[in-house]
Each structure stands twice: as structure tokens, then as C-alpha cells.
Amino acid sequence: MSLHRVHVTEVFAPGAEQPWLTIRRVLAFESGPCLAPVLVRLAGRRRRIACGRRLPLHQQCPNCCPRIVITDTRRITV
């Protein structure tokens, strides 16, 4: 599983319901090797690449499928 730990900062204007600025910062990234590499053929050459680079999300192996964990959310009113 590729795990992304993210810190989010939202900046609000006074009285606004939606933030006018959202900053996302990746704190850590953990991943393992692809469990089901995909064979790609191009110009007579063959190469195996990670399934996360080629297949839709529901067809990716557990190591390539991204998981996002929001560790902290700060709300700032300017």
C-alpha cells in the first residue's frame, strides 16, 4: 500500500463558508514494490511497469493503491 500522510491548512476570509486557499503538504510517503507488474509493449520492446502507473484504481494491487491519511487540519481566518 502506498501511504501518504498529509497536513492540510485552510485559509478563510471573515464570514466565508468556503476556504479561499487550501495548502496540502505531504509529510511522509511509504510504499512497497508492485505485486502485479503490467507488461507494456512499445516499438518492438517489452517492459514491465508498476500496475499503479497503468491500471485504474480498482484494478491496482494493494501496494500500488494509494491511501491518504490527513494527519492535521488547520483552519485560519484572515
PDB file of N, CA and C in Angstrom:
ATOM      1  N   MET A   1       0.851  -1.158   0.000  1.00  0.00           N
ATOM      2  CA  MET A   1       0.000   0.000   0.000  1.00  0.00           C
ATOM      3  C   MET A   1       0.900   1.225   0.000  1.00  0.00           C
ATOM      4  N   SER A   2       0.596   2.189  -0.865  1.00  0.00           N
ATOM      5  CA  SER A   2       1.311   3.456  -0.807  1.00  0.00           C
ATOM      6  C   SER A   2       0.523   4.390   0.097  1.00  0.00           C
ATOM      7  N   LEU A   3       1.174   4.819   1.158  1.00  0.00           N
ATOM      8  CA  LEU A   3       0.517   5.606   2.187  1.00  0.00           C
ATOM      9  C   LEU A   3       1.089   7.017   2.180  1.00  0.00           C
ATOM     10  N   HIS A   4       0.218   8.006   2.044  1.00  0.00           N
ATOM     11  CA  HIS A   4       0.613   9.411   2.053  1.00  0.00           C
ATOM     12  C   HIS A   4       0.067  10.045   3.332  1.00  0.00           C
ATOM     13  N   ARG A   5       0.922  10.621   4.137  1.00  0.00           N
ATOM     14  CA  ARG A   5       0.491  11.370   5.332  1.00  0.00           C
ATOM     15  C   ARG A   5       0.529  12.846   4.967  1.00  0.00           C
ATOM     16  N   VAL A   6      -0.638  13.522   5.109  1.00  0.00           N
ATOM     17  CA  VAL A   6      -0.802  14.881   4.604  1.00  0.00           C
ATOM     18  C   VAL A   6      -1.245  15.829   5.717  1.00  0.00           C
ATOM     19  N   HIS A   7      -0.690  17.040   5.711  1.00  0.00           N
ATOM     20  CA  HIS A   7      -1.101  18.129   6.597  1.00  0.00           C
ATOM     21  C   HIS A   7      -1.844  19.151   5.732  1.00  0.00           C
ATOM     22  N   VAL A   8      -3.041  19.562   6.148  1.00  0.00           N
ATOM     23  CA  VAL A   8      -3.874  20.477   5.373  1.00  0.00           C
ATOM     24  C   VAL A   8      -4.045  21.786   6.143  1.00  0.00           C
ATOM     25  N   THR A   9      -3.871  22.919   5.445  1.00  0.00           N
ATOM     26  CA  THR A   9      -4.125  24.245   6.011  1.00  0.00           C
ATOM     27  C   THR A   9      -5.162  24.928   5.127  1.00  0.00           C
ATOM     28  N   GLU A  10      -6.255  25.377   5.741  1.00  0.00           N
ATOM     29  CA  GLU A  10      -7.315  26.085   5.004  1.00  0.00           C
ATOM     30  C   GLU A  10      -7.377  27.522   5.501  1.00  0.00           C
ATOM     31  N   VAL A  11      -7.379  28.468   4.561  1.00  0.00           N
ATOM     32  CA  VAL A  11      -7.431  29.886   4.900  1.00  0.00           C
ATOM     33  C   VAL A  11      -8.805  30.417   4.501  1.00  0.00           C
ATOM     34  N   PHE A  12      -9.506  31.021   5.472  1.00  0.00           N
ATOM     35  CA  PHE A  12     -10.846  31.550   5.252  1.00  0.00           C
ATOM     36  C   PHE A  12     -10.835  33.071   5.338  1.00  0.00           C
ATOM     37  N   ALA A  13     -11.696  33.714   4.556  1.00  0.00           N
ATOM     38  CA  ALA A  13     -11.967  35.141   4.714  1.00  0.00           C
ATOM     39  C   ALA A  13     -13.034  35.281   5.803  1.00  0.00           C
ATOM     40  N   PRO A  14     -13.096  36.407   6.493  1.00  0.00           N
ATOM     41  CA  PRO A  14     -14.105  36.571   7.539  1.00  0.00           C
ATOM     42  C   PRO A  14     -15.525  36.394   6.996  1.00  0.00           C
ATOM     43  N   GLY A  15     -16.297  35.523   7.618  1.00  0.00           N
ATOM     44  CA  GLY A  15     -17.680  35.279   7.229  1.00  0.00           C
ATOM     45  C   GLY A  15     -17.865  34.335   6.046  1.00  0.00           C
ATOM     46  N   ALA A  16     -16.798  33.828   5.476  1.00  0.00           N
ATOM     47  CA  ALA A  16     -16.908  32.939   4.314  1.00  0.00           C
ATOM     48  C   ALA A  16     -17.151  31.503   4.768  1.00  0.00           C
ATOM     49  N   GLU A  17     -17.915  30.772   3.959  1.00  0.00           N
ATOM     50  CA  GLU A  17     -18.181  29.367   4.265  1.00  0.00           C
ATOM     51  C   GLU A  17     -17.136  28.442   3.646  1.00  0.00           C
ATOM     52  N   GLN A  18     -16.604  28.809   2.498  1.00  0.00           N
ATOM     53  CA  GLN A  18     -15.615  28.005   1.791  1.00  0.00           C
ATOM     54  C   GLN A  18     -14.235  28.648   1.917  1.00  0.00           C
ATOM     55  N   PRO A  19     -13.179  27.860   2.026  1.00  0.00           N
ATOM     56  CA  PRO A  19     -11.830  28.445   2.094  1.00  0.00           C
ATOM     57  C   PRO A  19     -11.429  29.028   0.741  1.00  0.00           C
ATOM     58  N   TRP A  20     -10.689  30.127   0.770  1.00  0.00           N
ATOM     59  CA  TRP A  20     -10.213  30.707  -0.482  1.00  0.00           C
ATOM     60  C   TRP A  20      -8.814  30.215  -0.808  1.00  0.00           C
ATOM     61  N   LEU A  21      -8.181  29.514   0.131  1.00  0.00           N
ATOM     62  CA  LEU A  21      -6.862  28.935  -0.108  1.00  0.00           C
ATOM     63  C   LEU A  21      -6.746  27.638   0.689  1.00  0.00           C
ATOM     64  N   THR A  22      -6.306  26.583   0.030  1.00  0.00           N
ATOM     65  CA  THR A  22      -6.066  25.305   0.693  1.00  0.00           C
ATOM     66  C   THR A  22      -4.652  24.860   0.352  1.00  0.00           C
ATOM     67  N   ILE A  23      -3.866  24.613   1.388  1.00  0.00           N
ATOM     68  CA  ILE A  23      -2.483  24.172   1.207  1.00  0.00           C
ATOM     69  C   ILE A  23      -2.376  22.750   1.733  1.00  0.00           C
ATOM     70  N   ARG A  24      -1.887  21.842   0.878  1.00  0.00           N
ATOM     71  CA  ARG A  24      -1.688  20.455   1.276  1.00  0.00           C
ATOM     72  C   ARG A  24      -0.191  20.161   1.245  1.00  0.00           C
ATOM     73  N   ARG A  25       0.326  19.622   2.339  1.00  0.00           N
ATOM     74  CA  ARG A  25       1.749  19.333   2.438  1.00  0.00           C
ATOM     75  C   ARG A  25       1.920  17.865   2.794  1.00  0.00           C
ATOM     76  N   VAL A  26       2.644  17.134   1.969  1.00  0.00           N
ATOM     77  CA  VAL A  26       2.885  15.710   2.220  1.00  0.00           C
ATOM     78  C   VAL A  26       4.021  15.591   3.236  1.00  0.00           C
ATOM     79  N   LEU A  27       3.714  14.983   4.369  1.00  0.00           N
ATOM     80  CA  LEU A  27       4.705  14.828   5.430  1.00  0.00           C
ATOM     81  C   LEU A  27       5.537  13.568   5.258  1.00  0.00           C
ATOM     82  N   ALA A  28       4.909  12.480   4.815  1.00  0.00           N
ATOM     83  CA  ALA A  28       5.618  11.209   4.656  1.00  0.00           C
ATOM     84  C   ALA A  28       4.961  10.393   3.547  1.00  0.00           C
ATOM     85  N   PHE A  29       5.765   9.545   2.918  1.00  0.00           N
ATOM     86  CA  PHE A  29       5.286   8.663   1.870  1.00  0.00           C
ATOM     87  C   PHE A  29       5.932   7.305   2.080  1.00  0.00           C
ATOM     88  N   GLU A  30       5.112   6.269   2.171  1.00  0.00           N
ATOM     89  CA  GLU A  30       5.604   4.905   2.352  1.00  0.00           C
ATOM     90  C   GLU A  30       5.010   4.034   1.249  1.00  0.00           C
ATOM     91  N   SER A  31       5.834   3.157   0.694  1.00  0.00           N
ATOM     92  CA  SER A  31       5.348   2.296  -0.375  1.00  0.00           C
ATOM     93  C   SER A  31       6.154   1.004  -0.399  1.00  0.00           C
ATOM     94  N   GLY A  32       5.571   0.011  -1.032  1.00  0.00           N
ATOM     95  CA  GLY A  32       6.250  -1.261  -1.223  1.00  0.00           C
ATOM     96  C   GLY A  32       6.330  -1.558  -2.714  1.00  0.00           C
ATOM     97  N   PRO A  33       7.028  -2.624  -3.102  1.00  0.00           N
ATOM     98  CA  PRO A  33       7.136  -2.967  -4.519  1.00  0.00           C
ATOM     99  C   PRO A  33       5.795  -3.456  -5.083  1.00  0.00           C
ATOM    100  N   CYS A  34       5.598  -3.249  -6.367  1.00  0.00           N
ATOM    101  CA  CYS A  34       4.366  -3.681  -7.039  1.00  0.00           C
ATOM    102  C   CYS A  34       4.267  -5.202  -7.001  1.00  0.00           C
ATOM    103  N   LEU A  35       3.073  -5.697  -6.691  1.00  0.00           N
ATOM    104  CA  LEU A  35       2.851  -7.139  -6.618  1.00  0.00           C
ATOM    105  C   LEU A  35       2.364  -7.735  -7.927  1.00  0.00           C
ATOM    106  N   ALA A  36       1.904  -6.864  -8.860  1.00  0.00           N
ATOM    107  CA  ALA A  36       1.363  -7.346 -10.137  1.00  0.00           C
ATOM    108  C   ALA A  36       1.794  -6.425 -11.272  1.00  0.00           C
ATOM    109  N   PRO A  37       3.096  -6.433 -11.642  1.00  0.00           N
ATOM    110  CA  PRO A  37       3.543  -5.553 -12.719  1.00  0.00           C
ATOM    111  C   PRO A  37       2.843  -5.874 -14.042  1.00  0.00           C
ATOM    112  N   VAL A  38       2.685  -4.833 -14.865  1.00  0.00           N
ATOM    113  CA  VAL A  38       1.976  -4.944 -16.135  1.00  0.00           C
ATOM    114  C   VAL A  38       2.996  -4.921 -17.275  1.00  0.00           C
ATOM    115  N   LEU A  39       2.815  -5.805 -18.251  1.00  0.00           N
ATOM    116  CA  LEU A  39       3.692  -5.852 -19.418  1.00  0.00           C
ATOM    117  C   LEU A  39       3.235  -4.814 -20.431  1.00  0.00           C
ATOM    118  N   VAL A  40       4.150  -3.942 -20.843  1.00  0.00           N
ATOM    119  CA  VAL A  40       3.848  -2.890 -21.818  1.00  0.00           C
ATOM    120  C   VAL A  40       4.730  -3.116 -23.035  1.00  0.00           C
ATOM    121  N   ARG A  41       4.133  -3.046 -24.216  1.00  0.00           N
ATOM    122  CA  ARG A  41       4.875  -3.217 -25.465  1.00  0.00           C
ATOM    123  C   ARG A  41       4.834  -1.916 -26.249  1.00  0.00           C
ATOM    124  N   LEU A  42       6.011  -1.480 -26.716  1.00  0.00           N
ATOM    125  CA  LEU A  42       6.100  -0.253 -27.495  1.00  0.00           C
ATOM    126  C   LEU A  42       7.295  -0.355 -28.437  1.00  0.00           C
ATOM    127  N   ALA A  43       7.041  -0.186 -29.710  1.00  0.00           N
ATOM    128  CA  ALA A  43       8.086  -0.191 -30.741  1.00  0.00           C
ATOM    129  C   ALA A  43       8.952  -1.450 -30.679  1.00  0.00           C
ATOM    130  N   GLY A  44       8.325  -2.589 -30.535  1.00  0.00           N
ATOM    131  CA  GLY A  44       9.047  -3.851 -30.527  1.00  0.00           C
ATOM    132  C   GLY A  44       9.765  -4.166 -29.222  1.00  0.00           C
ATOM    133  N   ARG A  45       9.623  -3.339 -28.233  1.00  0.00           N
ATOM    134  CA  ARG A  45      10.245  -3.580 -26.932  1.00  0.00           C
ATOM    135  C   ARG A  45       9.186  -3.927 -25.908  1.00  0.00           C
ATOM    136  N   ARG A  46       9.578  -4.725 -24.933  1.00  0.00           N
ATOM    137  CA  ARG A  46       8.672  -5.085 -23.844  1.00  0.00           C
ATOM    138  C   ARG A  46       9.293  -4.660 -22.529  1.00  0.00           C
ATOM    139  N   ARG A  47       8.424  -4.191 -21.627  1.00  0.00           N
ATOM    140  CA  ARG A  47       8.909  -3.747 -20.321  1.00  0.00           C
ATOM    141  C   ARG A  47       7.796  -3.936 -19.299  1.00  0.00           C
ATOM    142  N   ARG A  48       8.158  -4.285 -18.085  1.00  0.00           N
ATOM    143  CA  ARG A  48       7.184  -4.405 -17.003  1.00  0.00           C
ATOM    144  C   ARG A  48       7.249  -3.141 -16.153  1.00  0.00           C
ATOM    145  N   ILE A  49       6.064  -2.552 -15.920  1.00  0.00           N
ATOM    146  CA  ILE A  49       5.970  -1.364 -15.083  1.00  0.00           C
ATOM    147  C   ILE A  49       4.970  -1.630 -13.960  1.00  0.00           C
ATOM    148  N   ALA A  50       5.014  -0.810 -12.931  1.00  0.00           N
ATOM    149  CA  ALA A  50       4.098  -0.968 -11.798  1.00  0.00           C
ATOM    150  C   ALA A  50       2.656  -0.781 -12.259  1.00  0.00           C
ATOM    151  N   CYS A  51       1.755  -1.584 -11.734  1.00  0.00           N
ATOM    152  CA  CYS A  51       0.350  -1.518 -12.144  1.00  0.00           C
ATOM    153  C   CYS A  51      -0.266  -0.168 -11.782  1.00  0.00           C
ATOM    154  N   GLY A  52       0.262   0.518 -10.766  1.00  0.00           N
ATOM    155  CA  GLY A  52      -0.252   1.828 -10.374  1.00  0.00           C
ATOM    156  C   GLY A  52      -0.018   2.893 -11.415  1.00  0.00           C
ATOM    157  N   ARG A  53       0.930   2.683 -12.311  1.00  0.00           N
ATOM    158  CA  ARG A  53       1.198   3.650 -13.375  1.00  0.00           C
ATOM    159  C   ARG A  53       0.339   3.414 -14.609  1.00  0.00           C
ATOM    160  N   ARG A  54      -0.338   2.273 -14.673  1.00  0.00           N
ATOM    161  CA  ARG A  54      -1.031   1.898 -15.910  1.00  0.00           C
ATOM    162  C   ARG A  54      -2.517   1.591 -15.728  1.00  0.00           C
ATOM    163  N   LEU A  55      -2.902   0.947 -14.628  1.00  0.00           N
ATOM    164  CA  LEU A  55      -4.262   0.451 -14.453  1.00  0.00           C
ATOM    165  C   LEU A  55      -5.131   1.416 -13.644  1.00  0.00           C
ATOM    166  N   PRO A  56      -6.458   1.341 -13.822  1.00  0.00           N
ATOM    167  CA  PRO A  56      -7.360   2.136 -12.983  1.00  0.00           C
ATOM    168  C   PRO A  56      -7.248   1.712 -11.517  1.00  0.00           C
ATOM    169  N   LEU A  57      -7.721   2.561 -10.644  1.00  0.00           N
ATOM    170  CA  LEU A  57      -7.566   2.363  -9.205  1.00  0.00           C
ATOM    171  C   LEU A  57      -8.122   1.023  -8.725  1.00  0.00           C
ATOM    172  N   HIS A  58      -9.285   0.622  -9.220  1.00  0.00           N
ATOM    173  CA  HIS A  58      -9.903  -0.607  -8.719  1.00  0.00           C
ATOM    174  C   HIS A  58      -9.183  -1.874  -9.197  1.00  0.00           C
ATOM    175  N   GLN A  59      -8.250  -1.775 -10.149  1.00  0.00           N
ATOM    176  CA  GLN A  59      -7.515  -2.937 -10.646  1.00  0.00           C
ATOM    177  C   GLN A  59      -6.075  -2.983 -10.134  1.00  0.00           C
ATOM    178  N   GLN A  60      -5.659  -2.030  -9.332  1.00  0.00           N
ATOM    179  CA  GLN A  60      -4.284  -1.976  -8.841  1.00  0.00           C
ATOM    180  C   GLN A  60      -4.081  -2.940  -7.676  1.00  0.00           C
ATOM    181  N   CYS A  61      -2.842  -3.389  -7.529  1.00  0.00           N
ATOM    182  CA  CYS A  61      -2.508  -4.270  -6.414  1.00  0.00           C
ATOM    183  C   CYS A  61      -2.513  -3.465  -5.105  1.00  0.00           C
ATOM    184  N   PRO A  62      -2.554  -4.138  -3.960  1.00  0.00           N
ATOM    185  CA  PRO A  62      -2.601  -3.419  -2.676  1.00  0.00           C
ATOM    186  C   PRO A  62      -1.401  -2.496  -2.435  1.00  0.00           C
ATOM    187  N   ASN A  63      -0.226  -2.821  -2.975  1.00  0.00           N
ATOM    188  CA  ASN A  63       0.941  -1.964  -2.774  1.00  0.00           C
ATOM    189  C   ASN A  63       0.901  -0.705  -3.629  1.00  0.00           C
ATOM    190  N   CYS A  64       0.241  -0.726  -4.760  1.00  0.00           N
ATOM    191  CA  CYS A  64       0.187   0.443  -5.634  1.00  0.00           C
ATOM    192  C   CYS A  64      -1.021   1.338  -5.358  1.00  0.00           C
ATOM    193  N   CYS A  65      -2.052   0.789  -4.766  1.00  0.00           N
ATOM    194  CA  CYS A  65      -3.273   1.548  -4.500  1.00  0.00           C
ATOM    195  C   CYS A  65      -2.997   2.625  -3.444  1.00  0.00           C
ATOM    196  N   PRO A  66      -3.189   3.908  -3.770  1.00  0.00           N
ATOM    197  CA  PRO A  66      -2.837   4.968  -2.819  1.00  0.00           C
ATOM    198  C   PRO A  66      -3.837   5.092  -1.672  1.00  0.00           C
ATOM    199  N   ARG A  67      -3.314   5.351  -0.488  1.00  0.00           N
ATOM    200  CA  ARG A  67      -4.115   5.640   0.696  1.00  0.00           C
ATOM    201  C   ARG A  67      -3.627   6.980   1.226  1.00  0.00           C
ATOM    202  N   ILE A  68      -4.554   7.885   1.519  1.00  0.00           N
ATOM    203  CA  ILE A  68      -4.208   9.210   2.014  1.00  0.00           C
ATOM    204  C   ILE A  68      -4.742   9.350   3.428  1.00  0.00           C
ATOM    205  N   VAL A  69      -3.860   9.731   4.345  1.00  0.00           N
ATOM    206  CA  VAL A  69      -4.225   9.943   5.738  1.00  0.00           C
ATOM    207  C   VAL A  69      -3.945  11.410   6.058  1.00  0.00           C
ATOM    208  N   ILE A  70      -4.995  12.142   6.411  1.00  0.00           N
ATOM    209  CA  ILE A  70      -4.826  13.547   6.786  1.00  0.00           C
ATOM    210  C   ILE A  70      -4.506  13.566   8.272  1.00  0.00           C
ATOM    211  N   THR A  71      -3.298  13.975   8.606  1.00  0.00           N
ATOM    212  CA  THR A  71      -2.832  13.934   9.989  1.00  0.00           C
ATOM    213  C   THR A  71      -3.294  15.153  10.781  1.00  0.00           C
ATOM    214  N   ASP A  72      -3.408  16.308  10.143  1.00  0.00           N
ATOM    215  CA  ASP A  72      -3.787  17.524  10.854  1.00  0.00           C
ATOM    216  C   ASP A  72      -4.436  18.491   9.871  1.00  0.00           C
ATOM    217  N   THR A  73      -5.473  19.196  10.331  1.00  0.00           N
ATOM    218  CA  THR A  73      -6.132  20.225   9.525  1.00  0.00           C
ATOM    219  C   THR A  73      -6.167  21.514  10.341  1.00  0.00           C
ATOM    220  N   ARG A  74      -5.576  22.563   9.798  1.00  0.00           N
ATOM    221  CA  ARG A  74      -5.595  23.864  10.453  1.00  0.00           C
ATOM    222  C   ARG A  74      -6.517  24.774   9.674  1.00  0.00           C
ATOM    223  N   ARG A  75      -7.369  25.507  10.389  1.00  0.00           N
ATOM    224  CA  ARG A  75      -8.276  26.480   9.775  1.00  0.00           C
ATOM    225  C   ARG A  75      -7.879  27.865  10.270  1.00  0.00           C
ATOM    226  N   ILE A  76      -7.533  28.718   9.335  1.00  0.00           N
ATOM    227  CA  ILE A  76      -7.073  30.066   9.654  1.00  0.00           C
ATOM    228  C   ILE A  76      -8.043  31.082   9.064  1.00  0.00           C
ATOM    229  N   THR A  77      -8.472  32.059   9.867  1.00  0.00           N
ATOM    230  CA  THR A  77      -9.305  33.149   9.377  1.00  0.00           C
ATOM    231  C   THR A  77      -8.451  34.402   9.306  1.00  0.00           C
ATOM    232  N   VAL A  78      -8.424  35.002   8.141  1.00  0.00           N
ATOM    233  CA  VAL A  78      -7.593  36.182   7.921  1.00  0.00           C
ATOM    234  C   VAL A  78      -8.421  37.441   8.026  1.00  0.00           C
TER     235      VAL A  78
END
